[in-house]
């Protein structure tokens, strides 16, 4: 049986939703995303120096990298190596393959939509929610995704509700101290609006501002149907 929840056709009206983060230093923490009250699960990890060096070299070689693939876990490492022209012992392609396999196993799916991009500016600079069931994200270089706790958000100020004002002026959040940020290497699974029973509670997040001298290398994985 597929473990990925199926979205309801209609949102639940009049319900009061509580959502919380969960985090830990073991990859098993990511299974916490199946807890209804959790809308982000974060595996906190530190990248090895060797992997950081590989990533830095890759970003220097491919400053406009934008890979987008639908792949199965058993082929992703070979696909990444071929696309980047790297050796078989490449740590980055090995890590991406590991995350893709883990994501597929966790959600009981066979294929993922993979994006690996070098970013020199914020891809989604305003806080928003994703119209997906869930998404895995990690940053290998630069700074990580920013997000807001569920109880710190006035969702009426998302999108057009902001009146065209920037996030810090729209009233979307009460204080900048509520903004959380993933560290480089952290692996997060975020619930979107299409996760079952999660309408109105998808994680509110945005791309961070990026320093000109430190481009961001970001990986995202989505379920491919």
PDB file of C-alpha atoms in Angstrom:
ATOM      1  CA  UNK A   1       0.000   0.000   0.000  1.00  0.00           C
ATOM      2  CA  UNK A   2       1.274   3.464  -0.898  1.00  0.00           C
ATOM      3  CA  UNK A   3       2.117   5.380   2.280  1.00  0.00           C
ATOM      4  CA  UNK A   4       1.719   8.796   0.661  1.00  0.00           C
ATOM      5  CA  UNK A   5      -1.526  10.366   1.927  1.00  0.00           C
ATOM      6  CA  UNK A   6      -4.186  11.310  -0.606  1.00  0.00           C
ATOM      7  CA  UNK A   7      -5.476  14.898  -0.458  1.00  0.00           C
ATOM      8  CA  UNK A   8      -9.104  15.550   0.409  1.00  0.00           C
ATOM      9  CA  UNK A   9     -11.245  17.135  -2.279  1.00  0.00           C
ATOM     10  CA  UNK A  10     -12.523  19.814   0.137  1.00  0.00           C
ATOM     11  CA  UNK A  11     -10.744  21.627   2.978  1.00  0.00           C
ATOM     12  CA  UNK A  12     -11.944  21.089   6.514  1.00  0.00           C
ATOM     13  CA  UNK A  13     -14.000  24.101   7.496  1.00  0.00           C
ATOM     14  CA  UNK A  14     -13.970  25.530  10.995  1.00  0.00           C
ATOM     15  CA  UNK A  15     -11.156  23.333  12.276  1.00  0.00           C
ATOM     16  CA  UNK A  16      -8.310  24.632  14.406  1.00  0.00           C
ATOM     17  CA  UNK A  17      -5.038  23.089  13.279  1.00  0.00           C
ATOM     18  CA  UNK A  18      -1.876  22.861  15.349  1.00  0.00           C
ATOM     19  CA  UNK A  19       1.361  22.068  13.581  1.00  0.00           C
ATOM     20  CA  UNK A  20       4.899  21.704  14.935  1.00  0.00           C
ATOM     21  CA  UNK A  21       8.433  20.922  13.733  1.00  0.00           C
ATOM     22  CA  UNK A  22      10.402  17.848  14.683  1.00  0.00           C
ATOM     23  CA  UNK A  23      14.167  17.472  14.338  1.00  0.00           C
ATOM     24  CA  UNK A  24      16.985  15.148  15.281  1.00  0.00           C
ATOM     25  CA  UNK A  25      20.461  13.951  14.359  1.00  0.00           C
ATOM     26  CA  UNK A  26      19.423  10.606  12.863  1.00  0.00           C
ATOM     27  CA  UNK A  27      17.729  10.133   9.455  1.00  0.00           C
ATOM     28  CA  UNK A  28      14.913   8.192  11.131  1.00  0.00           C
ATOM     29  CA  UNK A  29      13.553  11.545  12.386  1.00  0.00           C
ATOM     30  CA  UNK A  30      12.192  12.136   8.868  1.00  0.00           C
ATOM     31  CA  UNK A  31       9.513   9.498   9.484  1.00  0.00           C
ATOM     32  CA  UNK A  32       8.034  12.025  11.900  1.00  0.00           C
ATOM     33  CA  UNK A  33       6.411  13.682   8.893  1.00  0.00           C
ATOM     34  CA  UNK A  34       3.677  11.024   9.176  1.00  0.00           C
ATOM     35  CA  UNK A  35       2.595  12.494  12.507  1.00  0.00           C
ATOM     36  CA  UNK A  36      -0.432  14.650  11.753  1.00  0.00           C
ATOM     37  CA  UNK A  37       0.680  17.503  14.018  1.00  0.00           C
ATOM     38  CA  UNK A  38       4.114  17.737  12.300  1.00  0.00           C
ATOM     39  CA  UNK A  39       4.529  19.872   9.188  1.00  0.00           C
ATOM     40  CA  UNK A  40       8.336  19.807   8.915  1.00  0.00           C
ATOM     41  CA  UNK A  41      10.780  17.056   9.891  1.00  0.00           C
ATOM     42  CA  UNK A  42      14.471  17.984   9.893  1.00  0.00           C
ATOM     43  CA  UNK A  43      17.447  15.651   9.948  1.00  0.00           C
ATOM     44  CA  UNK A  44      20.249  17.827  11.285  1.00  0.00           C
ATOM     45  CA  UNK A  45      23.576  16.727   9.854  1.00  0.00           C
ATOM     46  CA  UNK A  46      27.010  18.154   9.100  1.00  0.00           C
ATOM     47  CA  UNK A  47      28.605  17.649   5.684  1.00  0.00           C
ATOM     48  CA  UNK A  48      32.111  16.223   5.570  1.00  0.00           C
ATOM     49  CA  UNK A  49      34.953  18.481   4.554  1.00  0.00           C
ATOM     50  CA  UNK A  50      35.571  16.313   1.493  1.00  0.00           C
ATOM     51  CA  UNK A  51      31.974  16.705   0.340  1.00  0.00           C
ATOM     52  CA  UNK A  52      32.082  20.454   0.942  1.00  0.00           C
ATOM     53  CA  UNK A  53      35.209  20.675  -1.210  1.00  0.00           C
ATOM     54  CA  UNK A  54      33.567  18.662  -4.001  1.00  0.00           C
ATOM     55  CA  UNK A  55      30.533  20.916  -3.893  1.00  0.00           C
ATOM     56  CA  UNK A  56      32.644  24.084  -4.013  1.00  0.00           C
ATOM     57  CA  UNK A  57      34.546  22.760  -7.044  1.00  0.00           C
ATOM     58  CA  UNK A  58      31.273  21.786  -8.750  1.00  0.00           C
ATOM     59  CA  UNK A  59      29.720  25.216  -8.229  1.00  0.00           C
ATOM     60  CA  UNK A  60      32.864  26.829  -9.661  1.00  0.00           C
ATOM     61  CA  UNK A  61      32.654  24.592 -12.751  1.00  0.00           C
ATOM     62  CA  UNK A  62      28.891  24.943 -13.233  1.00  0.00           C
ATOM     63  CA  UNK A  63      27.855  28.388 -11.926  1.00  0.00           C
ATOM     64  CA  UNK A  64      24.505  28.172 -13.755  1.00  0.00           C
ATOM     65  CA  UNK A  65      23.737  24.521 -12.988  1.00  0.00           C
ATOM     66  CA  UNK A  66      20.030  23.648 -13.279  1.00  0.00           C
ATOM     67  CA  UNK A  67      19.401  19.901 -13.455  1.00  0.00           C
ATOM     68  CA  UNK A  68      15.805  18.719 -13.529  1.00  0.00           C
ATOM     69  CA  UNK A  69      15.054  15.010 -13.824  1.00  0.00           C
ATOM     70  CA  UNK A  70      12.432  12.398 -13.054  1.00  0.00           C
ATOM     71  CA  UNK A  71      14.427   9.412 -11.877  1.00  0.00           C
ATOM     72  CA  UNK A  72      14.285   6.134 -10.006  1.00  0.00           C
ATOM     73  CA  UNK A  73      16.664   5.731  -7.037  1.00  0.00           C
ATOM     74  CA  UNK A  74      18.684   2.989  -8.703  1.00  0.00           C
ATOM     75  CA  UNK A  75      19.558   5.238 -11.656  1.00  0.00           C
ATOM     76  CA  UNK A  76      19.951   8.651 -10.038  1.00  0.00           C
ATOM     77  CA  UNK A  77      23.639   8.329  -9.147  1.00  0.00           C
ATOM     78  CA  UNK A  78      24.584   7.285 -12.669  1.00  0.00           C
ATOM     79  CA  UNK A  79      22.440  10.066 -14.122  1.00  0.00           C
ATOM     80  CA  UNK A  80      24.031  12.742 -11.931  1.00  0.00           C
ATOM     81  CA  UNK A  81      27.562  11.529 -12.693  1.00  0.00           C
ATOM     82  CA  UNK A  82      26.879  11.514 -16.437  1.00  0.00           C
ATOM     83  CA  UNK A  83      25.291  14.974 -16.368  1.00  0.00           C
ATOM     84  CA  UNK A  84      28.168  16.500 -14.408  1.00  0.00           C
ATOM     85  CA  UNK A  85      31.008  14.465 -15.878  1.00  0.00           C
ATOM     86  CA  UNK A  86      32.262  13.317 -12.473  1.00  0.00           C
ATOM     87  CA  UNK A  87      33.985  10.135 -11.330  1.00  0.00           C
ATOM     88  CA  UNK A  88      32.314   7.069  -9.850  1.00  0.00           C
ATOM     89  CA  UNK A  89      33.560   7.893  -6.346  1.00  0.00           C
ATOM     90  CA  UNK A  90      31.880  11.320  -6.412  1.00  0.00           C
ATOM     91  CA  UNK A  91      30.445  11.954  -2.947  1.00  0.00           C
ATOM     92  CA  UNK A  92      27.745  14.379  -4.048  1.00  0.00           C
ATOM     93  CA  UNK A  93      26.118  11.994  -6.523  1.00  0.00           C
ATOM     94  CA  UNK A  94      26.323   9.247  -3.896  1.00  0.00           C
ATOM     95  CA  UNK A  95      24.627  11.436  -1.286  1.00  0.00           C
ATOM     96  CA  UNK A  96      21.877  12.487  -3.685  1.00  0.00           C
ATOM     97  CA  UNK A  97      21.228   8.842  -4.552  1.00  0.00           C
ATOM     98  CA  UNK A  98      21.023   8.007  -0.846  1.00  0.00           C
ATOM     99  CA  UNK A  99      18.473  10.781  -0.222  1.00  0.00           C
ATOM    100  CA  UNK A 100      16.403   9.785  -3.251  1.00  0.00           C
ATOM    101  CA  UNK A 101      16.292   6.151  -2.118  1.00  0.00           C
ATOM    102  CA  UNK A 102      15.391   7.155   1.425  1.00  0.00           C
ATOM    103  CA  UNK A 103      12.629   9.489   0.193  1.00  0.00           C
ATOM    104  CA  UNK A 104      11.158   6.781  -2.046  1.00  0.00           C
ATOM    105  CA  UNK A 105      11.309   4.161   0.716  1.00  0.00           C
ATOM    106  CA  UNK A 106       9.697   6.499   3.218  1.00  0.00           C
ATOM    107  CA  UNK A 107       6.788   7.369   0.951  1.00  0.00           C
ATOM    108  CA  UNK A 108       6.617   4.007  -0.839  1.00  0.00           C
ATOM    109  CA  UNK A 109       7.043   5.497  -4.319  1.00  0.00           C
ATOM    110  CA  UNK A 110       9.252   4.431  -7.217  1.00  0.00           C
ATOM    111  CA  UNK A 111      10.266   7.709  -8.855  1.00  0.00           C
ATOM    112  CA  UNK A 112      11.105  11.242  -7.788  1.00  0.00           C
ATOM    113  CA  UNK A 113      11.251  14.601  -9.470  1.00  0.00           C
ATOM    114  CA  UNK A 114      14.771  15.875  -8.790  1.00  0.00           C
ATOM    115  CA  UNK A 115      16.080  19.413  -9.076  1.00  0.00           C
ATOM    116  CA  UNK A 116      19.713  20.309  -8.417  1.00  0.00           C
ATOM    117  CA  UNK A 117      20.423  23.995  -8.899  1.00  0.00           C
ATOM    118  CA  UNK A 118      23.074  26.603  -8.277  1.00  0.00           C
ATOM    119  CA  UNK A 119      21.256  29.732  -7.124  1.00  0.00           C
ATOM    120  CA  UNK A 120      22.725  33.214  -7.169  1.00  0.00           C
ATOM    121  CA  UNK A 121      19.497  34.893  -6.092  1.00  0.00           C
ATOM    122  CA  UNK A 122      16.451  33.888  -4.073  1.00  0.00           C
ATOM    123  CA  UNK A 123      14.302  31.540  -6.172  1.00  0.00           C
ATOM    124  CA  UNK A 124      11.095  32.202  -4.168  1.00  0.00           C
ATOM    125  CA  UNK A 125      11.874  35.331  -2.109  1.00  0.00           C
ATOM    126  CA  UNK A 126       8.423  35.702  -0.496  1.00  0.00           C
ATOM    127  CA  UNK A 127       6.997  33.341   2.081  1.00  0.00           C
ATOM    128  CA  UNK A 128       4.577  30.867   0.521  1.00  0.00           C
ATOM    129  CA  UNK A 129       3.174  27.347   0.754  1.00  0.00           C
ATOM    130  CA  UNK A 130       3.602  24.592  -1.834  1.00  0.00           C
ATOM    131  CA  UNK A 131       0.678  22.931  -3.627  1.00  0.00           C
ATOM    132  CA  UNK A 132       2.241  19.501  -3.205  1.00  0.00           C
ATOM    133  CA  UNK A 133       1.865  16.723  -0.644  1.00  0.00           C
ATOM    134  CA  UNK A 134       5.448  17.034   0.548  1.00  0.00           C
ATOM    135  CA  UNK A 135       8.934  17.985  -0.599  1.00  0.00           C
ATOM    136  CA  UNK A 136      12.455  17.092   0.518  1.00  0.00           C
ATOM    137  CA  UNK A 137      15.009  19.902   0.460  1.00  0.00           C
ATOM    138  CA  UNK A 138      18.647  20.314   1.399  1.00  0.00           C
ATOM    139  CA  UNK A 139      21.365  22.883   0.719  1.00  0.00           C
ATOM    140  CA  UNK A 140      24.907  21.704   0.055  1.00  0.00           C
ATOM    141  CA  UNK A 141      26.386  25.209  -0.041  1.00  0.00           C
ATOM    142  CA  UNK A 142      25.269  28.701   0.846  1.00  0.00           C
ATOM    143  CA  UNK A 143      22.413  29.213   3.277  1.00  0.00           C
ATOM    144  CA  UNK A 144      19.331  27.131   3.867  1.00  0.00           C
ATOM    145  CA  UNK A 145      15.616  27.595   3.370  1.00  0.00           C
ATOM    146  CA  UNK A 146      13.781  29.887   5.796  1.00  0.00           C
ATOM    147  CA  UNK A 147      10.464  28.876   7.348  1.00  0.00           C
ATOM    148  CA  UNK A 148       7.882  30.031   9.875  1.00  0.00           C
ATOM    149  CA  UNK A 149       6.281  28.078  12.713  1.00  0.00           C
ATOM    150  CA  UNK A 150       2.590  27.458  12.072  1.00  0.00           C
ATOM    151  CA  UNK A 151       1.390  29.465  15.063  1.00  0.00           C
ATOM    152  CA  UNK A 152       3.492  32.502  14.082  1.00  0.00           C
ATOM    153  CA  UNK A 153       1.776  32.997  10.691  1.00  0.00           C
ATOM    154  CA  UNK A 154      -1.238  35.072   9.669  1.00  0.00           C
ATOM    155  CA  UNK A 155      -2.140  33.074   6.555  1.00  0.00           C
ATOM    156  CA  UNK A 156      -4.523  35.754   5.337  1.00  0.00           C
ATOM    157  CA  UNK A 157      -1.373  37.715   4.399  1.00  0.00           C
ATOM    158  CA  UNK A 158       0.008  35.055   2.026  1.00  0.00           C
ATOM    159  CA  UNK A 159      -0.007  35.706  -1.723  1.00  0.00           C
ATOM    160  CA  UNK A 160      -2.424  38.433  -2.781  1.00  0.00           C
ATOM    161  CA  UNK A 161      -3.363  38.920   0.857  1.00  0.00           C
ATOM    162  CA  UNK A 162      -0.072  40.759   1.350  1.00  0.00           C
ATOM    163  CA  UNK A 163      -1.420  43.659  -0.685  1.00  0.00           C
ATOM    164  CA  UNK A 164       1.870  43.759  -2.552  1.00  0.00           C
ATOM    165  CA  UNK A 165       3.815  44.541   0.616  1.00  0.00           C
ATOM    166  CA  UNK A 166       7.067  42.748   1.480  1.00  0.00           C
ATOM    167  CA  UNK A 167       6.828  40.030   4.106  1.00  0.00           C
ATOM    168  CA  UNK A 168       8.227  42.160   6.901  1.00  0.00           C
ATOM    169  CA  UNK A 169       5.559  44.844   6.323  1.00  0.00           C
ATOM    170  CA  UNK A 170       2.483  42.775   5.430  1.00  0.00           C
ATOM    171  CA  UNK A 171       1.750  41.423   8.914  1.00  0.00           C
ATOM    172  CA  UNK A 172       2.409  37.835   7.793  1.00  0.00           C
ATOM    173  CA  UNK A 173       4.495  37.174  10.910  1.00  0.00           C
ATOM    174  CA  UNK A 174       4.614  38.930  14.271  1.00  0.00           C
ATOM    175  CA  UNK A 175       8.382  39.275  14.589  1.00  0.00           C
ATOM    176  CA  UNK A 176      11.510  38.482  12.573  1.00  0.00           C
ATOM    177  CA  UNK A 177      12.683  36.376  15.522  1.00  0.00           C
ATOM    178  CA  UNK A 178      10.102  33.773  14.487  1.00  0.00           C
ATOM    179  CA  UNK A 179      11.926  33.098  11.199  1.00  0.00           C
ATOM    180  CA  UNK A 180      13.730  29.740  11.307  1.00  0.00           C
ATOM    181  CA  UNK A 181      16.467  28.660   8.891  1.00  0.00           C
ATOM    182  CA  UNK A 182      17.818  25.270   7.866  1.00  0.00           C
ATOM    183  CA  UNK A 183      21.583  24.887   8.152  1.00  0.00           C
ATOM    184  CA  UNK A 184      23.771  23.707   5.289  1.00  0.00           C
ATOM    185  CA  UNK A 185      23.533  19.916   5.176  1.00  0.00           C
ATOM    186  CA  UNK A 186      20.189  19.715   6.996  1.00  0.00           C
ATOM    187  CA  UNK A 187      17.658  17.494   5.233  1.00  0.00           C
ATOM    188  CA  UNK A 188      14.034  18.531   5.634  1.00  0.00           C
ATOM    189  CA  UNK A 189      10.737  17.087   4.505  1.00  0.00           C
ATOM    190  CA  UNK A 190       8.043  19.762   4.415  1.00  0.00           C
ATOM    191  CA  UNK A 191       4.327  19.135   4.192  1.00  0.00           C
ATOM    192  CA  UNK A 192       2.440  21.077   1.564  1.00  0.00           C
ATOM    193  CA  UNK A 193      -1.225  21.900   1.199  1.00  0.00           C
ATOM    194  CA  UNK A 194      -2.051  18.610  -0.550  1.00  0.00           C
ATOM    195  CA  UNK A 195      -1.046  16.294   2.279  1.00  0.00           C
ATOM    196  CA  UNK A 196      -4.164  14.637   3.682  1.00  0.00           C
ATOM    197  CA  UNK A 197      -5.743  16.644   6.519  1.00  0.00           C
ATOM    198  CA  UNK A 198      -3.189  19.416   6.047  1.00  0.00           C
ATOM    199  CA  UNK A 199      -5.218  21.998   4.140  1.00  0.00           C
ATOM    200  CA  UNK A 200      -4.406  25.378   5.632  1.00  0.00           C
ATOM    201  CA  UNK A 201      -1.306  24.040   7.377  1.00  0.00           C
ATOM    202  CA  UNK A 202       1.331  23.588   4.651  1.00  0.00           C
ATOM    203  CA  UNK A 203       4.718  24.816   5.827  1.00  0.00           C
ATOM    204  CA  UNK A 204       5.215  28.525   5.122  1.00  0.00           C
ATOM    205  CA  UNK A 205       8.735  28.997   3.756  1.00  0.00           C
ATOM    206  CA  UNK A 206      10.882  31.034   1.373  1.00  0.00           C
ATOM    207  CA  UNK A 207      14.268  31.082  -0.323  1.00  0.00           C
ATOM    208  CA  UNK A 208      16.870  33.079   1.634  1.00  0.00           C
ATOM    209  CA  UNK A 209      18.721  36.111   0.365  1.00  0.00           C
ATOM    210  CA  UNK A 210      21.996  34.936  -1.141  1.00  0.00           C
ATOM    211  CA  UNK A 211      25.421  36.477  -0.767  1.00  0.00           C
ATOM    212  CA  UNK A 212      27.047  37.320  -4.096  1.00  0.00           C
ATOM    213  CA  UNK A 213      30.255  35.529  -3.101  1.00  0.00           C
ATOM    214  CA  UNK A 214      28.589  32.313  -1.862  1.00  0.00           C
ATOM    215  CA  UNK A 215      26.158  30.789  -4.370  1.00  0.00           C
ATOM    216  CA  UNK A 216      23.692  28.244  -3.034  1.00  0.00           C
ATOM    217  CA  UNK A 217      23.574  24.622  -4.223  1.00  0.00           C
ATOM    218  CA  UNK A 218      20.112  23.271  -3.483  1.00  0.00           C
ATOM    219  CA  UNK A 219      18.511  19.869  -3.985  1.00  0.00           C
ATOM    220  CA  UNK A 220      14.771  19.256  -3.933  1.00  0.00           C
ATOM    221  CA  UNK A 221      12.877  15.989  -4.347  1.00  0.00           C
ATOM    222  CA  UNK A 222       9.180  15.634  -5.140  1.00  0.00           C
ATOM    223  CA  UNK A 223       6.989  12.595  -5.621  1.00  0.00           C
ATOM    224  CA  UNK A 224       6.680  11.736  -9.328  1.00  0.00           C
ATOM    225  CA  UNK A 225       3.391  10.096 -10.284  1.00  0.00           C
TER     226      UNK A 225
END
